[in-house]
CSV table of C-alpha atoms and ligand atoms in Angstrom, one decimal:
chain,number,residue,atom,x,y,z
A,1,UNK,CA,-0.4,-0.2,0.2
A,2,UNK,CA,1.4,3.4,-1.1
A,3,UNK,CA,1.7,5.9,2.1
A,4,UNK,CA,-0.3,8.7,1.1
A,5,UNK,CA,1.1,10.7,4.1
A,6,UNK,CA,3.1,14.0,2.8
A,7,UNK,CA,6.8,13.3,2.7
A,8,UNK,CA,7.7,16.0,5.3
A,9,UNK,CA,4.9,14.3,7.6
A,10,UNK,CA,6.4,10.6,7.0
A,11,UNK,CA,9.8,12.1,7.7
A,12,UNK,CA,8.9,13.7,11.1
A,13,UNK,CA,7.2,10.6,12.4
A,14,UNK,CA,10.4,8.3,11.2
A,15,UNK,CA,12.6,11.0,13.0
A,16,UNK,CA,10.4,10.8,16.1
A,17,UNK,CA,10.5,7.2,16.3
A,18,UNK,CA,14.4,7.2,15.8
A,19,UNK,CA,14.6,9.6,18.8
A,20,UNK,CA,15.1,6.8,21.4
A,21,UNK,CA,16.2,7.6,24.7
A,22,UNK,CA,19.8,7.3,24.6
A,23,UNK,CA,20.2,9.5,21.8
A,24,UNK,CA,17.8,12.3,23.5
A,25,UNK,CA,20.3,12.1,26.5
A,26,UNK,CA,23.1,12.8,24.1
A,27,UNK,CA,21.2,15.6,22.3
A,28,UNK,CA,20.6,17.0,26.1
A,29,UNK,CA,24.0,16.8,27.5
A,30,UNK,CA,25.5,17.9,23.5
A,31,UNK,CA,28.3,15.8,24.4
A,32,UNK,CA,30.0,12.6,23.4
A,33,UNK,CA,32.4,12.6,26.3
A,34,UNK,CA,32.8,9.6,28.5
A,35,UNK,CA,30.4,11.0,31.2
A,36,UNK,CA,27.6,11.6,28.8
A,37,UNK,CA,28.0,8.0,27.3
A,38,UNK,CA,27.8,6.9,31.0
A,39,UNK,CA,24.7,8.6,31.5
A,40,UNK,CA,23.2,7.8,28.4
A,41,UNK,CA,23.7,4.1,29.0
A,42,UNK,CA,22.3,4.8,32.7
A,43,UNK,CA,19.2,5.9,31.1
A,44,UNK,CA,19.3,2.9,29.0
A,45,UNK,CA,19.6,0.7,31.6
A,46,UNK,CA,16.5,2.3,33.3
A,47,UNK,CA,14.8,1.8,30.2
A,48,UNK,CA,15.3,-1.7,30.3
A,49,UNK,CA,14.5,-1.8,33.6
A,50,UNK,CA,11.1,-0.4,32.7
A,51,UNK,CA,10.3,-2.8,29.9
A,52,UNK,CA,10.9,-5.8,32.6
A,53,UNK,CA,8.8,-4.6,35.4
A,54,UNK,CA,5.9,-3.7,32.4
A,55,UNK,CA,6.2,-7.2,31.1
A,56,UNK,CA,6.0,-8.6,34.2
A,57,UNK,CA,3.1,-6.3,35.6
A,58,UNK,CA,1.2,-7.0,32.3
A,59,UNK,CA,1.1,-10.6,32.8
A,60,UNK,CA,1.0,-10.5,36.9
A,61,UNK,CA,-2.7,-12.2,37.0
A,62,UNK,CA,-1.3,-15.0,35.2
A,63,UNK,CA,2.2,-16.1,36.3
A,64,UNK,CA,2.5,-18.0,39.3
A,65,UNK,CA,3.6,-15.9,42.5
A,66,UNK,CA,3.7,-12.5,40.8
A,67,UNK,CA,0.7,-11.1,43.1
A,68,UNK,CA,0.1,-10.7,46.7
A,69,UNK,CA,2.7,-10.5,49.9
A,70,UNK,CA,5.6,-12.1,50.8
A,71,UNK,CA,4.8,-12.1,54.1
A,72,UNK,CA,7.8,-10.0,55.0
A,73,UNK,CA,8.0,-6.4,56.6
A,74,UNK,CA,10.6,-3.9,55.1
A,75,UNK,CA,12.8,-1.4,56.8
A,76,UNK,CA,9.6,1.0,56.3
A,77,UNK,CA,7.5,-1.2,58.5
A,78,UNK,CA,5.5,-1.9,55.3
A,79,UNK,CA,4.4,-5.4,54.2
A,80,UNK,CA,6.1,-6.6,51.1
A,81,UNK,CA,4.3,-7.1,47.8
A,82,UNK,CA,6.1,-9.9,45.7
A,83,UNK,CA,6.2,-7.4,42.9
A,84,UNK,CA,8.4,-5.0,45.2
A,85,UNK,CA,10.8,-7.7,45.4
A,86,UNK,CA,10.6,-8.4,41.7
A,87,UNK,CA,11.1,-5.1,40.9
A,88,UNK,CA,14.0,-4.5,43.3
A,89,UNK,CA,16.0,-7.3,41.9
A,90,UNK,CA,15.4,-6.1,38.5
A,91,UNK,CA,17.1,-3.0,39.3
A,92,UNK,CA,19.7,-5.1,40.9
A,93,UNK,CA,20.1,-7.4,37.9
A,94,UNK,CA,19.9,-4.6,35.4
A,95,UNK,CA,23.0,-2.5,37.1
A,96,UNK,CA,25.1,-5.0,38.5
A,97,UNK,CA,27.2,-5.8,35.7
A,98,UNK,CA,26.6,-2.3,33.9
A,99,UNK,CA,30.1,-1.0,35.1
A,100,UNK,CA,27.9,2.2,35.7
A,101,UNK,CA,27.2,2.5,39.2
A,102,UNK,CA,28.6,1.6,42.8
A,103,UNK,CA,25.8,1.6,44.6
A,104,UNK,CA,22.2,1.2,44.6
A,105,UNK,CA,19.9,2.7,47.2
A,106,UNK,CA,16.5,1.4,47.3
A,107,UNK,CA,13.0,1.9,49.5
A,108,UNK,CA,13.1,-1.8,49.9
A,109,UNK,CA,16.7,-2.1,51.3
A,110,UNK,CA,18.0,-0.8,54.8
A,111,UNK,CA,21.2,-0.8,53.5
A,112,UNK,CA,22.4,0.2,49.9
A,113,UNK,CA,23.5,-2.4,47.8
A,114,UNK,CA,27.0,-2.3,46.8
A,115,UNK,CA,28.5,-3.6,43.6
A,116,UNK,CA,30.3,-7.0,44.1
A,117,UNK,CA,34.2,-7.0,43.6
A,118,UNK,CA,34.0,-8.5,40.3
A,119,UNK,CA,31.5,-5.8,38.7
A,120,UNK,CA,33.4,-3.0,37.8
A,121,UNK,CA,32.6,0.1,39.8
A,122,UNK,CA,31.5,3.1,37.9
A,123,UNK,CA,31.2,6.5,39.7
A,124,UNK,CA,27.2,6.7,40.0
A,125,UNK,CA,24.7,5.9,42.8
A,126,UNK,CA,21.3,5.0,41.8
A,127,UNK,CA,18.5,5.8,44.4
A,128,UNK,CA,15.4,4.4,43.7
A,129,UNK,CA,11.6,3.3,44.7
A,130,UNK,CA,11.5,0.1,42.4
A,131,UNK,CA,7.4,0.0,43.0
A,132,UNK,CA,5.9,3.0,44.0
A,133,UNK,CA,2.1,2.5,45.0
A,134,UNK,CA,2.4,-1.4,45.1
A,135,UNK,CA,-0.7,-1.5,46.9
A,136,UNK,CA,-2.4,-0.9,43.3
A,137,UNK,CA,-0.5,-3.9,42.1
A,138,UNK,CA,-3.2,-6.8,42.5
A,139,UNK,CA,-6.3,-4.5,41.4
A,140,UNK,CA,-4.6,-3.4,38.1
A,141,UNK,CA,-4.3,0.3,38.7
A,142,UNK,CA,-1.2,2.1,38.0
A,143,UNK,CA,2.1,2.2,40.0
A,144,UNK,CA,5.5,3.1,39.2
A,145,UNK,CA,9.2,3.3,39.7
A,146,UNK,CA,11.0,6.4,40.7
A,147,UNK,CA,14.7,7.0,40.3
A,148,UNK,CA,17.5,9.7,41.1
A,149,UNK,CA,21.2,9.7,39.9
A,150,UNK,CA,23.7,10.9,42.3
A,151,UNK,CA,27.6,11.2,41.9
A,152,UNK,CA,29.6,9.3,44.3
A,153,UNK,CA,31.7,11.7,46.4
A,154,UNK,CA,34.6,10.2,48.8
A,155,UNK,CA,35.4,6.6,49.1
A,156,UNK,CA,32.5,5.2,51.4
A,157,UNK,CA,35.0,3.3,52.7
A,158,UNK,CA,32.6,2.7,56.0
A,159,UNK,CA,29.8,1.5,53.9
A,160,UNK,CA,27.4,4.1,55.2
A,161,UNK,CA,26.9,6.0,52.1
A,162,UNK,CA,27.4,9.1,54.1
A,163,UNK,CA,27.7,11.3,50.7
A,164,UNK,CA,24.1,10.6,49.9
A,165,UNK,CA,22.9,12.5,52.8
A,166,UNK,CA,22.9,15.7,50.6
A,167,UNK,CA,20.3,18.0,49.7
A,168,UNK,CA,18.3,17.4,46.7
A,169,UNK,CA,20.6,20.0,44.5
A,170,UNK,CA,22.9,17.3,44.4
A,171,UNK,CA,21.0,15.1,41.8
A,172,UNK,CA,22.4,15.0,38.5
A,173,UNK,CA,19.4,13.2,37.1
A,174,UNK,CA,15.9,11.9,38.3
A,175,UNK,CA,12.9,10.5,36.8
A,176,UNK,CA,10.0,7.8,37.0
A,177,UNK,CA,8.4,5.1,34.7
A,178,UNK,CA,4.7,5.0,35.1
A,179,UNK,CA,3.1,1.5,34.3
A,180,UNK,CA,-0.7,2.4,33.1
A,181,UNK,CA,-2.5,2.1,29.9
A,182,UNK,CA,0.8,2.7,28.4
A,183,UNK,CA,4.3,2.8,30.1
A,184,UNK,CA,5.6,6.0,30.3
A,185,UNK,CA,9.4,7.1,31.1
A,186,UNK,CA,9.9,10.9,32.3
A,187,UNK,CA,13.4,12.5,32.9
A,188,UNK,CA,15.5,15.2,33.4
A,189,UNK,CA,19.1,15.8,33.6
A,190,UNK,CA,18.7,19.4,34.5
A,191,UNK,CA,18.0,20.5,30.9
A,192,UNK,CA,14.1,20.2,30.8
A,193,UNK,CA,11.8,17.5,31.4
A,194,UNK,CA,10.9,14.9,28.6
A,195,UNK,CA,8.6,11.9,28.3
A,196,UNK,CA,8.9,8.8,26.5
A,197,UNK,CA,6.3,6.2,25.6
A,198,UNK,CA,7.3,2.6,25.2
A,199,UNK,CA,6.3,1.1,21.8
A,200,UNK,CA,5.8,-2.8,22.8
A,201,UNK,CA,6.2,-3.3,19.1
A,202,UNK,CA,9.7,-1.6,18.8
A,203,UNK,CA,10.7,-2.2,22.3
A,204,UNK,CA,11.9,1.4,22.7
A,205,UNK,CA,10.5,3.9,24.6
A,206,UNK,CA,9.9,7.0,21.7
A,207,UNK,CA,9.9,10.5,22.5
A,208,UNK,CA,6.6,11.8,23.1
A,209,UNK,CA,7.2,15.2,24.7
A,210,UNK,CA,9.8,17.5,25.1
A,211,UNK,CA,10.3,20.5,28.0
A,212,UNK,CA,7.3,19.9,29.5
A,213,UNK,CA,6.0,22.8,31.3
A,214,UNK,CA,3.6,22.3,34.6
A,215,UNK,CA,0.8,24.9,34.3
A,216,UNK,CA,1.1,27.8,36.8
A,217,UNK,CA,-2.5,26.8,38.4
A,218,UNK,CA,-4.8,23.8,38.0
A,219,UNK,CA,-8.4,22.4,39.4
A,220,UNK,CA,-6.5,19.2,40.9
A,221,UNK,CA,-5.8,18.6,44.4
A,222,UNK,CA,-4.6,14.9,45.3
A,223,UNK,CA,-4.6,14.3,49.1
A,224,UNK,CA,-5.8,11.3,51.2
A,225,UNK,CA,-8.5,12.7,53.1
A,226,UNK,CA,-9.0,9.6,55.2
A,227,UNK,CA,-6.1,11.4,57.0
A,228,UNK,CA,-8.2,14.6,57.6
A,229,UNK,CA,-8.5,14.2,61.4
A,230,UNK,CA,-4.8,13.5,61.9
A,231,UNK,CA,-3.6,16.3,60.0
A,232,UNK,CA,-2.7,19.9,61.7
A,233,UNK,CA,-5.4,22.4,61.7
A,234,UNK,CA,-3.7,24.3,59.3
A,235,UNK,CA,-4.0,21.6,56.7
A,236,UNK,CA,-7.7,21.1,57.7
A,237,UNK,CA,-8.3,24.6,57.1
A,238,UNK,CA,-6.8,24.4,53.5
A,239,UNK,CA,-9.0,21.2,52.5
A,240,UNK,CA,-12.1,23.0,53.8
A,241,UNK,CA,-11.1,26.1,51.6
A,242,UNK,CA,-10.7,23.6,48.6
A,243,UNK,CA,-14.6,22.1,49.5
A,244,UNK,CA,-15.9,25.2,49.8
A,245,UNK,CA,-14.6,27.1,46.4
A,246,UNK,CA,-15.7,26.6,42.9
A,247,UNK,CA,-12.9,25.3,40.3
A,248,UNK,CA,-11.3,22.5,42.3
A,249,UNK,CA,-11.5,18.7,42.0
A,250,UNK,CA,-9.9,15.6,44.1
A,251,UNK,CA,-8.1,13.1,42.5
A,252,UNK,CA,-6.1,10.6,44.4
A,253,UNK,CA,-5.0,7.2,43.3
A,254,UNK,CA,-3.0,6.0,46.1
A,255,UNK,CA,0.1,5.8,43.5
A,256,UNK,CA,2.3,9.0,44.0
A,257,UNK,CA,3.7,8.6,40.3
A,258,UNK,CA,0.3,8.6,38.7
A,259,UNK,CA,-0.9,11.7,40.7
A,260,UNK,CA,2.3,13.3,40.1
A,261,UNK,CA,2.1,12.6,36.2
A,262,UNK,CA,-1.5,14.1,36.0
A,263,UNK,CA,-0.4,17.0,37.9
A,264,UNK,CA,2.6,17.5,35.9
A,265,UNK,CA,0.7,17.3,32.7
A,266,UNK,CA,-2.6,19.4,34.2
A,267,UNK,CA,-1.8,21.3,36.8
A,268,UNK,CA,-2.9,21.3,40.3
A,269,UNK,CA,-1.0,19.8,43.4
A,270,UNK,CA,-0.3,16.7,45.4
A,271,UNK,CA,-0.3,17.1,49.1
A,272,UNK,CA,0.9,14.4,52.0
A,273,UNK,CA,1.4,16.5,54.8
A,274,UNK,CA,2.8,15.0,58.0
A,275,UNK,CA,0.1,14.1,60.9
A,276,UNK,CA,0.3,15.1,64.5
A,277,UNK,CA,1.6,11.8,65.5
A,278,UNK,CA,4.0,11.8,62.5
A,279,UNK,CA,4.9,15.5,61.8
A,280,UNK,CA,7.6,14.0,59.2
A,281,UNK,CA,4.6,12.3,56.9
A,282,UNK,CA,4.8,9.1,55.1
A,283,UNK,CA,6.8,10.0,51.9
A,284,UNK,CA,10.8,9.1,51.5
A,285,UNK,CA,13.0,11.9,50.7
A,286,UNK,CA,15.8,10.9,48.8
A,287,UNK,CA,14.0,8.4,46.1
A,288,UNK,CA,10.4,9.6,46.1
A,289,UNK,CA,10.3,13.6,47.1
A,290,UNK,CA,13.7,14.6,46.0
A,291,UNK,CA,13.6,13.3,42.6
A,292,UNK,CA,9.9,14.4,41.8
A,293,UNK,CA,11.0,18.0,43.3
A,294,UNK,CA,14.0,18.0,40.7
A,295,UNK,CA,11.7,17.4,37.8
A,296,UNK,CA,8.9,19.6,38.9
A,297,UNK,CA,11.2,22.4,39.3
A,298,UNK,CA,12.6,21.9,35.7
A,299,UNK,CA,9.0,21.7,34.9
A,300,UNK,CA,8.5,25.9,36.4
A,301,UNK,CA,6.4,24.2,39.4
A,302,UNK,CA,7.2,24.0,42.9
A,303,UNK,CA,7.8,21.3,46.0
A,304,UNK,CA,8.3,22.2,49.3
A,305,UNK,CA,8.0,20.3,52.7
A,306,UNK,CA,4.9,22.9,53.5
A,307,UNK,CA,7.9,25.3,55.0
A,308,UNK,CA,11.1,24.5,53.0
A,309,UNK,CA,12.1,23.6,49.4
A,310,UNK,CA,12.2,19.8,49.2
A,311,UNK,CA,15.5,20.2,47.5
A,312,UNK,CA,17.2,22.1,50.5
A,313,UNK,CA,16.3,19.4,52.8
A,314,UNK,CA,19.1,17.6,53.8
A,315,UNK,CA,18.4,13.8,55.2
A,316,UNK,CA,19.7,12.8,58.5
A,317,UNK,CA,19.7,9.1,57.2
A,318,UNK,CA,19.2,7.2,54.1
A,319,UNK,CA,15.2,6.7,54.3
A,320,UNK,CA,14.3,10.2,56.0
A,321,UNK,CA,10.4,11.0,55.3
A,322,UNK,CA,9.4,14.6,54.7
A,323,UNK,CA,5.8,15.8,54.4
A,324,UNK,CA,5.2,16.9,50.3
A,325,UNK,CA,3.4,19.5,48.5
A,326,UNK,CA,4.5,19.5,44.8
A,327,UNK,CA,2.7,20.8,41.5
A,328,UNK,CA,1.9,24.0,40.3
A,329,UNK,CA,3.7,27.1,41.8
A,330,UNK,CA,0.5,28.9,42.5
A,331,UNK,CA,-1.6,25.7,44.2
A,332,UNK,CA,1.7,24.8,46.5
A,333,UNK,CA,2.1,28.5,47.4
A,334,UNK,CA,-1.5,28.3,48.3
A,335,UNK,CA,-1.1,25.4,50.8
A,336,UNK,CA,2.2,26.9,52.0
A,337,UNK,CA,0.3,30.2,52.9
A,338,UNK,CA,-2.3,28.2,55.1
A,339,UNK,CA,0.9,26.8,56.7
A,340,UNK,CA,2.3,29.8,57.3
A,341,UNK,CA,-1.2,31.8,58.6
A,342,UNK,CA,-1.4,29.1,61.3
A,343,UNK,CA,1.8,29.3,62.3
A,344,UNK,CA,1.5,33.1,62.9
A,345,UNK,CA,-1.6,32.8,64.6
A,346,UNK,CA,-0.1,30.3,66.9
A,347,UNK,CA,2.8,32.3,67.8
A,348,UNK,CA,0.8,35.3,68.4
A,349,UNK,CA,-1.7,33.3,70.8
A,350,UNK,CA,1.4,32.1,72.7
A,351,UNK,CA,2.9,35.8,72.7
A,352,UNK,CA,-0.5,37.1,74.0
A,353,UNK,CA,-0.6,34.1,76.6
A,354,UNK,CA,2.7,35.1,78.0
B,401,P6P,P1,-1.6,6.5,51.8
B,401,P6P,C1,2.7,4.3,48.5
B,401,P6P,O1,2.8,3.5,49.5
B,401,P6P,C2,3.1,5.7,48.4
B,401,P6P,O2,4.4,5.9,48.9
B,401,P6P,C3,2.9,6.6,47.6
B,401,P6P,O3,3.0,6.3,46.4
B,401,P6P,C4,1.3,7.3,47.7
B,401,P6P,O4,1.1,8.5,47.3
B,401,P6P,C5,1.0,6.8,49.2
B,401,P6P,O5,2.2,6.2,49.6
B,401,P6P,C6,-0.1,6.7,49.7
B,401,P6P,O6,-0.5,6.4,51.1
B,401,P6P,O7,-1.5,6.6,53.1
B,401,P6P,O8,-2.4,7.3,51.2
B,401,P6P,O9,-2.1,4.8,51.2
C-alpha cells in the first residue's frame, strides 16, 4: 500500500521513532564525552528495567507468584509485595554488571547494595523506589518506579554512604516510569523534562513530549482525605477551603507517580502532609520526594515540605521522610500560605498568653 502521507510528515514520524532515549540523552548533554556516554547508558539500563517490570505487570495475573504479599515487612515497616521484591531485583540485575554504578539505594533495602568486587565500579549511585504504590498492583491500577542519580563523593570506605545525605540539588538526573495503559518514562538531567512512551512493537521508549512545563495553576488537589482528622489544623483549613471554592476537584490514586504525572501535565497540587503523630509524613525524601521535586522545578513548578523547598532538605539518614506539597507554583504556594498563617496565629496566641 502506498503511504499517502506527505513526505515531510512521514519524515517527522520516522525521525521521532528514531529519537530513542539514549540518543535524546546525548542530544541533551550536547556531548559525547565518557561522562555523557555513561549517563546515556544509565538511562538505557533504566529503560530496560522499565520494560522488564512493565512486562511482568502486564502478565501478573497469569504468572505464578507474581501477585500478593511475601509475608515480610521492609525497613519502612510496610508489608512487602512480591512485585516489590521482583522490581527491586530487576534494578539490581540490570545495573550489577553495567560498570556504571557503585551503589544502589532502594526503598526496599535497609542499606545500599554495593556492587560486588567482581563488577567494575562506576562513579554513580542509583536511588530508587522500585514499585511506588504497590497497593495498586493486585487490582491492576497504575504504579510506578522512581529514580534519582547522584555522583559518588569520597570513597565510602565505611559503607555508610554518608555522601548520599546531602540535599536534592546534588542530583544529576531524576525521573520515573509510570506503568499505566501505556508505560511512560519521564526524566530530566537538568535540561528540561521529557517523556517517552514504550512502543511494545519496537521494544523502545519513543520521544513523546519535550520540555514539559507544568501549568501555573490547575483544578486538581490530590490528598488522602481519610487522614483529615490526623492532620494539623492548617491543613484541615486548606482542605475546607478546597471544598468551599469552585474550580477544584479531588483526584487520588494511592500511587504517587500516577498522581504526580496527572499534575505535571494538567496542573494542580499533590499534598501528603505530616500528621500530629507523624509530623515528618510518609514519603521518603531521597527516592520519592527529591527526584519528583527535581522534575517539577525543571518543569517550572514547586515542591516543598510546606515550609521549606524539598531540594534544600538535608536527610539525616537514607530513609528520611518529609511532608510533601508538589505541583503548580500557585497551588503549592496556597498550601504554604495556610501553614504560614497558622504558624503566625499560633505564635501570636502564645505571645498573648505569656
Ligand atoms: P496512603 C505508596 O505507598 C505511597 O508511598 C505513594 O505512592 C502514595 O502516594 C502514598 O504512599 C499513599 O499513601 O497513606 O494514602 O495509602
